[in-house]
């Protein structure tokens, strides 16, 4: 079992401290969002270089920690064309230097018709979908040049909001440099969470061959809304999800997110136990 974490869910004061804390937890991989994990470094557009990427990557490699995903979550259909262009160029910069970090996947969600990411049915119309296709094609074309994967994550707050729409995106772009980051919680709403196994099975049926990362978090119902909580502290049917992963996706990176102290050790223990029993 290959358990990791979003690096910015670990509090740290330096690169060395971050690496040590992750290693001490026995975690084997991370999703690394440069600006979130290293706010004290210049990670602005135009700042990346092979030397910078090698320095960061080497620190993790020395502790046998894989940078499984470079997180570069952008609004790829930002309503302001200038901001959209900046976002796409930032993502492409991550693609160009991903291999210097020792990483093969750059990940994102698909944005929002508004500048702020929030639920709106306007995302579900045809125009936003076609704009996502245009942006993803541009990113994938860059990824193909550098031998890197663009990992796209679906979510109900985004134009790619379901497994069926994700499948349509995969078919529209038609490149193996486009793969899927699967976050089960992101596919659920207050109206659908009680049918979660059906929703997850649909994802496995439609997307299984293209799923390369599992995001692990959990949820509870609070004030008639789904609230994200640490892994193992909520209602997600991990037995169902991990049974599939165990059978179909050996050693796939399982990256915890929204799981911070003091819950990390308990969440790791929960995942290991659930995986063993799946």
mmCIF file of C-alpha atoms in Angstrom:
data_model
loop_
_atom_site.group_PDB
_atom_site.id
_atom_site.type_symbol
_atom_site.label_atom_id
_atom_site.label_comp_id
_atom_site.label_asym_id
_atom_site.label_seq_id
_atom_site.Cartn_x
_atom_site.Cartn_y
_atom_site.Cartn_z
ATOM 1 C CA UNK A 1 0.000 0.000 0.000
ATOM 2 C CA UNK A 2 1.360 3.389 -1.006
ATOM 3 C CA UNK A 3 0.049 6.123 1.314
ATOM 4 C CA UNK A 4 0.988 9.757 0.894
ATOM 5 C CA UNK A 5 -0.330 13.210 1.699
ATOM 6 C CA UNK A 6 -0.689 16.706 0.314
ATOM 7 C CA UNK A 7 2.542 18.267 1.510
ATOM 8 C CA UNK A 8 0.850 21.535 2.480
ATOM 9 C CA UNK A 9 -1.286 19.668 5.009
ATOM 10 C CA UNK A 10 1.944 19.314 7.024
ATOM 11 C CA UNK A 11 2.988 22.438 8.925
ATOM 12 C CA UNK A 12 6.644 23.284 8.365
ATOM 13 C CA UNK A 13 9.196 26.041 8.581
ATOM 14 C CA UNK A 14 11.631 24.730 5.987
ATOM 15 C CA UNK A 15 12.068 22.159 3.226
ATOM 16 C CA UNK A 16 14.182 19.998 5.519
ATOM 17 C CA UNK A 17 11.576 20.063 8.287
ATOM 18 C CA UNK A 18 8.808 19.170 5.838
ATOM 19 C CA UNK A 19 10.724 16.194 4.477
ATOM 20 C CA UNK A 20 11.569 14.961 7.958
ATOM 21 C CA UNK A 21 7.991 15.181 9.209
ATOM 22 C CA UNK A 22 6.650 13.281 6.204
ATOM 23 C CA UNK A 23 9.336 10.624 6.472
ATOM 24 C CA UNK A 24 8.777 10.182 10.205
ATOM 25 C CA UNK A 25 5.114 9.394 9.484
ATOM 26 C CA UNK A 26 6.163 6.537 7.215
ATOM 27 C CA UNK A 27 4.493 8.201 4.234
ATOM 28 C CA UNK A 28 5.898 7.311 0.827
ATOM 29 C CA UNK A 29 4.564 9.988 -1.504
ATOM 30 C CA UNK A 30 3.229 13.519 -1.692
ATOM 31 C CA UNK A 31 1.235 15.921 -3.781
ATOM 32 C CA UNK A 32 3.330 19.059 -3.848
ATOM 33 C CA UNK A 33 1.843 22.507 -4.441
ATOM 34 C CA UNK A 34 4.927 24.709 -4.499
ATOM 35 C CA UNK A 35 3.312 27.984 -3.490
ATOM 36 C CA UNK A 36 1.448 26.368 -0.589
ATOM 37 C CA UNK A 37 4.305 24.317 0.843
ATOM 38 C CA UNK A 38 6.995 26.937 0.307
ATOM 39 C CA UNK A 39 5.414 30.389 0.802
ATOM 40 C CA UNK A 40 8.849 31.676 1.821
ATOM 41 C CA UNK A 41 10.312 30.814 -1.611
ATOM 42 C CA UNK A 42 9.744 32.552 -4.924
ATOM 43 C CA UNK A 43 7.550 30.118 -6.855
ATOM 44 C CA UNK A 44 5.830 32.761 -8.992
ATOM 45 C CA UNK A 45 5.490 32.245 -12.746
ATOM 46 C CA UNK A 46 8.884 32.380 -14.386
ATOM 47 C CA UNK A 47 10.755 31.319 -11.245
ATOM 48 C CA UNK A 48 11.137 27.601 -11.950
ATOM 49 C CA UNK A 49 14.348 26.104 -13.306
ATOM 50 C CA UNK A 50 15.986 22.681 -13.492
ATOM 51 C CA UNK A 51 18.207 23.644 -10.562
ATOM 52 C CA UNK A 52 15.279 24.664 -8.355
ATOM 53 C CA UNK A 53 13.331 21.521 -9.238
ATOM 54 C CA UNK A 54 16.340 19.256 -8.651
ATOM 55 C CA UNK A 55 17.025 20.826 -5.258
ATOM 56 C CA UNK A 56 13.456 20.214 -4.081
ATOM 57 C CA UNK A 57 13.226 16.772 -5.661
ATOM 58 C CA UNK A 58 16.544 15.606 -4.206
ATOM 59 C CA UNK A 59 15.461 16.465 -0.657
ATOM 60 C CA UNK A 60 12.466 14.139 -0.974
ATOM 61 C CA UNK A 61 14.328 11.418 -2.879
ATOM 62 C CA UNK A 62 16.939 11.196 -0.140
ATOM 63 C CA UNK A 63 14.140 10.067 2.203
ATOM 64 C CA UNK A 64 12.601 7.799 -0.448
ATOM 65 C CA UNK A 65 9.517 10.024 -0.790
ATOM 66 C CA UNK A 66 7.988 10.215 -4.262
ATOM 67 C CA UNK A 67 6.617 13.497 -5.556
ATOM 68 C CA UNK A 68 3.631 11.754 -7.088
ATOM 69 C CA UNK A 69 1.824 14.904 -8.243
ATOM 70 C CA UNK A 70 2.805 18.514 -8.717
ATOM 71 C CA UNK A 71 -0.357 20.335 -7.709
ATOM 72 C CA UNK A 72 -1.021 23.322 -9.948
ATOM 73 C CA UNK A 73 -4.740 23.863 -9.464
ATOM 74 C CA UNK A 74 -5.907 26.577 -11.835
ATOM 75 C CA UNK A 75 -9.119 28.051 -13.160
ATOM 76 C CA UNK A 76 -8.571 26.938 -16.737
ATOM 77 C CA UNK A 77 -11.747 28.684 -17.929
ATOM 78 C CA UNK A 78 -11.353 31.894 -15.907
ATOM 79 C CA UNK A 79 -13.810 34.494 -17.273
ATOM 80 C CA UNK A 80 -10.985 37.036 -17.554
ATOM 81 C CA UNK A 81 -8.976 35.957 -20.583
ATOM 82 C CA UNK A 82 -5.806 37.563 -19.241
ATOM 83 C CA UNK A 83 -6.079 35.614 -15.989
ATOM 84 C CA UNK A 84 -6.907 32.448 -17.895
ATOM 85 C CA UNK A 85 -3.781 32.845 -20.014
ATOM 86 C CA UNK A 86 -1.644 33.405 -16.906
ATOM 87 C CA UNK A 87 -3.070 30.249 -15.330
ATOM 88 C CA UNK A 88 -2.467 28.097 -18.394
ATOM 89 C CA UNK A 89 1.101 29.368 -18.765
ATOM 90 C CA UNK A 90 1.772 28.674 -15.079
ATOM 91 C CA UNK A 91 0.571 25.105 -15.521
ATOM 92 C CA UNK A 92 2.713 24.648 -18.613
ATOM 93 C CA UNK A 93 5.740 25.866 -16.684
ATOM 94 C CA UNK A 94 5.088 23.099 -14.135
ATOM 95 C CA UNK A 95 4.863 20.605 -17.008
ATOM 96 C CA UNK A 96 8.230 21.673 -18.423
ATOM 97 C CA UNK A 97 10.095 21.150 -15.150
ATOM 98 C CA UNK A 98 8.087 18.254 -13.686
ATOM 99 C CA UNK A 99 10.711 15.674 -14.612
ATOM 100 C CA UNK A 100 13.404 17.705 -12.861
ATOM 101 C CA UNK A 101 11.361 17.342 -9.664
ATOM 102 C CA UNK A 102 11.254 13.592 -10.298
ATOM 103 C CA UNK A 103 7.525 13.834 -10.944
ATOM 104 C CA UNK A 104 5.452 12.589 -13.860
ATOM 105 C CA UNK A 105 2.026 14.130 -13.143
ATOM 106 C CA UNK A 106 0.865 17.738 -12.925
ATOM 107 C CA UNK A 107 -2.637 17.944 -11.463
ATOM 108 C CA UNK A 108 -5.592 20.307 -11.527
ATOM 109 C CA UNK A 109 -9.349 20.580 -11.371
ATOM 110 C CA UNK A 110 -11.174 22.245 -14.235
ATOM 111 C CA UNK A 111 -12.098 25.623 -12.801
ATOM 112 C CA UNK A 112 -15.312 27.623 -12.847
ATOM 113 C CA UNK A 113 -17.274 29.968 -15.070
ATOM 114 C CA UNK A 114 -16.765 32.546 -12.298
ATOM 115 C CA UNK A 115 -13.491 33.873 -10.940
ATOM 116 C CA UNK A 116 -14.137 32.172 -7.598
ATOM 117 C CA UNK A 117 -14.552 28.398 -7.377
ATOM 118 C CA UNK A 118 -18.021 27.705 -5.989
ATOM 119 C CA UNK A 119 -20.997 25.573 -6.916
ATOM 120 C CA UNK A 120 -23.091 26.908 -9.797
ATOM 121 C CA UNK A 121 -25.238 25.113 -12.347
ATOM 122 C CA UNK A 122 -23.769 27.448 -14.975
ATOM 123 C CA UNK A 123 -20.736 25.150 -14.938
ATOM 124 C CA UNK A 124 -22.833 22.309 -16.307
ATOM 125 C CA UNK A 125 -23.683 23.949 -19.631
ATOM 126 C CA UNK A 126 -22.091 23.061 -22.954
ATOM 127 C CA UNK A 127 -20.001 26.225 -23.343
ATOM 128 C CA UNK A 128 -17.910 25.689 -20.176
ATOM 129 C CA UNK A 129 -17.303 22.083 -21.173
ATOM 130 C CA UNK A 130 -16.032 23.090 -24.611
ATOM 131 C CA UNK A 131 -13.788 25.729 -23.023
ATOM 132 C CA UNK A 132 -12.354 23.063 -20.715
ATOM 133 C CA UNK A 133 -11.655 20.861 -23.727
ATOM 134 C CA UNK A 134 -9.813 23.730 -25.430
ATOM 135 C CA UNK A 135 -7.682 24.423 -22.344
ATOM 136 C CA UNK A 136 -6.952 20.771 -21.617
ATOM 137 C CA UNK A 137 -5.915 20.177 -25.235
ATOM 138 C CA UNK A 138 -3.405 23.006 -24.917
ATOM 139 C CA UNK A 139 -2.003 21.616 -21.665
ATOM 140 C CA UNK A 140 -1.845 18.058 -22.981
ATOM 141 C CA UNK A 141 -0.051 19.210 -26.141
ATOM 142 C CA UNK A 142 2.648 20.679 -23.899
ATOM 143 C CA UNK A 143 2.710 17.549 -21.727
ATOM 144 C CA UNK A 144 3.244 15.342 -24.783
ATOM 145 C CA UNK A 145 6.431 17.266 -25.605
ATOM 146 C CA UNK A 146 7.914 16.588 -22.166
ATOM 147 C CA UNK A 147 6.643 13.093 -21.434
ATOM 148 C CA UNK A 148 4.425 14.259 -18.585
ATOM 149 C CA UNK A 149 0.847 13.400 -17.587
ATOM 150 C CA UNK A 150 -1.862 16.009 -17.058
ATOM 151 C CA UNK A 151 -3.949 14.699 -14.172
ATOM 152 C CA UNK A 152 -7.489 16.086 -14.108
ATOM 153 C CA UNK A 153 -9.741 15.831 -11.087
ATOM 154 C CA UNK A 154 -13.525 15.942 -11.407
ATOM 155 C CA UNK A 155 -15.718 17.686 -8.855
ATOM 156 C CA UNK A 156 -19.269 18.888 -8.476
ATOM 157 C CA UNK A 157 -18.077 22.522 -8.234
ATOM 158 C CA UNK A 158 -16.475 22.319 -11.676
ATOM 159 C CA UNK A 159 -17.452 21.875 -15.358
ATOM 160 C CA UNK A 160 -16.104 18.307 -15.217
ATOM 161 C CA UNK A 161 -18.529 17.352 -12.475
ATOM 162 C CA UNK A 162 -19.202 13.646 -12.979
ATOM 163 C CA UNK A 163 -17.596 10.480 -14.290
ATOM 164 C CA UNK A 164 -19.671 10.632 -17.467
ATOM 165 C CA UNK A 165 -18.475 14.157 -18.228
ATOM 166 C CA UNK A 166 -14.901 13.146 -17.411
ATOM 167 C CA UNK A 167 -15.200 10.273 -19.876
ATOM 168 C CA UNK A 168 -16.427 12.726 -22.486
ATOM 169 C CA UNK A 169 -13.389 14.917 -21.808
ATOM 170 C CA UNK A 170 -11.036 11.947 -22.199
ATOM 171 C CA UNK A 171 -12.706 11.031 -25.485
ATOM 172 C CA UNK A 172 -12.607 14.633 -26.719
ATOM 173 C CA UNK A 173 -8.905 15.139 -26.045
ATOM 174 C CA UNK A 174 -7.872 11.581 -26.971
ATOM 175 C CA UNK A 175 -4.368 11.458 -25.536
ATOM 176 C CA UNK A 176 -2.806 9.069 -23.068
ATOM 177 C CA UNK A 177 -0.998 12.056 -21.571
ATOM 178 C CA UNK A 178 -4.367 12.918 -20.008
ATOM 179 C CA UNK A 179 -5.219 10.795 -16.959
ATOM 180 C CA UNK A 180 -7.603 10.937 -14.006
ATOM 181 C CA UNK A 181 -7.099 11.927 -10.380
ATOM 182 C CA UNK A 182 -9.987 10.244 -8.562
ATOM 183 C CA UNK A 183 -11.414 11.979 -5.498
ATOM 184 C CA UNK A 184 -14.546 10.095 -4.378
ATOM 185 C CA UNK A 185 -15.834 12.860 -2.098
ATOM 186 C CA UNK A 186 -15.696 15.411 -4.913
ATOM 187 C CA UNK A 187 -18.360 13.481 -6.832
ATOM 188 C CA UNK A 188 -20.919 13.581 -4.015
ATOM 189 C CA UNK A 189 -23.576 16.083 -2.995
ATOM 190 C CA UNK A 190 -26.102 16.218 -0.168
ATOM 191 C CA UNK A 191 -28.617 14.697 -2.583
ATOM 192 C CA UNK A 192 -26.428 11.831 -3.783
ATOM 193 C CA UNK A 193 -24.083 10.750 -0.995
ATOM 194 C CA UNK A 194 -26.368 7.916 0.097
ATOM 195 C CA UNK A 195 -25.864 6.387 -3.361
ATOM 196 C CA UNK A 196 -22.094 6.715 -3.174
ATOM 197 C CA UNK A 197 -21.319 3.101 -4.086
ATOM 198 C CA UNK A 198 -23.283 3.432 -7.327
ATOM 199 C CA UNK A 199 -21.478 6.670 -8.156
ATOM 200 C CA UNK A 200 -18.069 5.156 -7.432
ATOM 201 C CA UNK A 201 -18.819 2.028 -9.443
ATOM 202 C CA UNK A 202 -19.744 4.203 -12.405
ATOM 203 C CA UNK A 203 -16.378 5.956 -12.051
ATOM 204 C CA UNK A 204 -14.524 2.653 -11.970
ATOM 205 C CA UNK A 205 -16.456 1.346 -14.984
ATOM 206 C CA UNK A 206 -15.942 4.472 -17.101
ATOM 207 C CA UNK A 207 -12.551 5.689 -15.941
ATOM 208 C CA UNK A 208 -10.807 2.812 -14.221
ATOM 209 C CA UNK A 209 -8.088 2.328 -16.820
ATOM 210 C CA UNK A 210 -7.203 6.037 -16.656
ATOM 211 C CA UNK A 211 -7.228 6.549 -12.867
ATOM 212 C CA UNK A 212 -3.643 7.166 -11.720
ATOM 213 C CA UNK A 213 -4.085 8.775 -8.276
ATOM 214 C CA UNK A 214 -6.596 8.342 -5.442
ATOM 215 C CA UNK A 215 -7.291 11.338 -3.234
ATOM 216 C CA UNK A 216 -8.349 10.250 0.232
ATOM 217 C CA UNK A 217 -10.471 12.426 2.458
ATOM 218 C CA UNK A 218 -13.832 11.985 4.185
ATOM 219 C CA UNK A 219 -17.101 13.786 4.809
ATOM 220 C CA UNK A 220 -19.907 14.256 7.297
ATOM 221 C CA UNK A 221 -23.327 15.874 6.944
ATOM 222 C CA UNK A 222 -23.615 19.174 8.787
ATOM 223 C CA UNK A 223 -26.328 21.833 8.351
ATOM 224 C CA UNK A 224 -27.676 19.838 5.402
ATOM 225 C CA UNK A 225 -24.335 20.121 3.601
ATOM 226 C CA UNK A 226 -21.375 17.828 3.095
ATOM 227 C CA UNK A 227 -18.425 18.904 5.213
ATOM 228 C CA UNK A 228 -14.936 17.595 4.539
ATOM 229 C CA UNK A 229 -13.185 15.860 7.441
ATOM 230 C CA UNK A 230 -10.067 13.760 7.990
ATOM 231 C CA UNK A 231 -9.806 10.285 6.485
ATOM 232 C CA UNK A 232 -11.719 7.739 8.551
ATOM 233 C CA UNK A 233 -13.757 10.325 10.442
ATOM 234 C CA UNK A 234 -16.794 10.356 8.178
ATOM 235 C CA UNK A 235 -19.260 8.498 5.993
ATOM 236 C CA UNK A 236 -17.207 7.556 2.944
ATOM 237 C CA UNK A 237 -17.348 3.834 2.205
ATOM 238 C CA UNK A 238 -13.629 3.155 2.107
ATOM 239 C CA UNK A 239 -14.179 -0.597 2.092
ATOM 240 C CA UNK A 240 -15.817 -0.241 -1.330
ATOM 241 C CA UNK A 241 -13.182 2.114 -2.749
ATOM 242 C CA UNK A 242 -10.148 0.277 -1.416
ATOM 243 C CA UNK A 243 -11.476 -3.101 -2.516
ATOM 244 C CA UNK A 244 -11.304 -1.816 -6.097
ATOM 245 C CA UNK A 245 -7.889 -0.231 -5.641
ATOM 246 C CA UNK A 246 -6.484 -3.379 -4.050
ATOM 247 C CA UNK A 247 -7.674 -5.601 -6.901
ATOM 248 C CA UNK A 248 -7.189 -3.314 -9.886
ATOM 249 C CA UNK A 249 -4.538 -0.711 -9.015
ATOM 250 C CA UNK A 250 -1.634 -2.249 -7.077
ATOM 251 C CA UNK A 251 0.684 0.271 -5.379
ATOM 252 C CA UNK A 252 -1.255 3.250 -6.721
ATOM 253 C CA UNK A 253 -0.557 6.450 -4.809
ATOM 254 C CA UNK A 254 -3.251 7.098 -2.203
ATOM 255 C CA UNK A 255 -2.807 10.738 -1.227
ATOM 256 C CA UNK A 256 -4.567 11.990 1.882
ATOM 257 C CA UNK A 257 -5.941 15.489 1.732
ATOM 258 C CA UNK A 258 -7.754 17.746 4.198
ATOM 259 C CA UNK A 259 -6.156 15.527 6.849
ATOM 260 C CA UNK A 260 -3.995 17.492 9.251
ATOM 261 C CA UNK A 261 -2.709 17.061 12.771
ATOM 262 C CA UNK A 262 -3.778 15.653 15.152
ATOM 263 C CA UNK A 263 -5.504 13.212 12.777
ATOM 264 C CA UNK A 264 -2.723 12.089 10.418
ATOM 265 C CA UNK A 265 -1.490 9.048 12.355
ATOM 266 C CA UNK A 266 -5.043 7.834 12.959
ATOM 267 C CA UNK A 267 -5.930 8.262 9.283
ATOM 268 C CA UNK A 268 -2.873 6.292 8.190
ATOM 269 C CA UNK A 269 -3.801 3.495 10.590
ATOM 270 C CA UNK A 270 -7.398 3.560 9.323
ATOM 271 C CA UNK A 271 -6.326 3.289 5.682
ATOM 272 C CA UNK A 272 -3.932 0.443 6.363
ATOM 273 C CA UNK A 273 -6.548 -1.503 8.310
ATOM 274 C CA UNK A 274 -9.261 -0.877 5.702
ATOM 275 C CA UNK A 275 -6.922 -1.881 2.875
ATOM 276 C CA UNK A 276 -5.893 -5.067 4.643
ATOM 277 C CA UNK A 277 -9.522 -6.023 5.206
ATOM 278 C CA UNK A 278 -10.746 -5.009 1.730
#
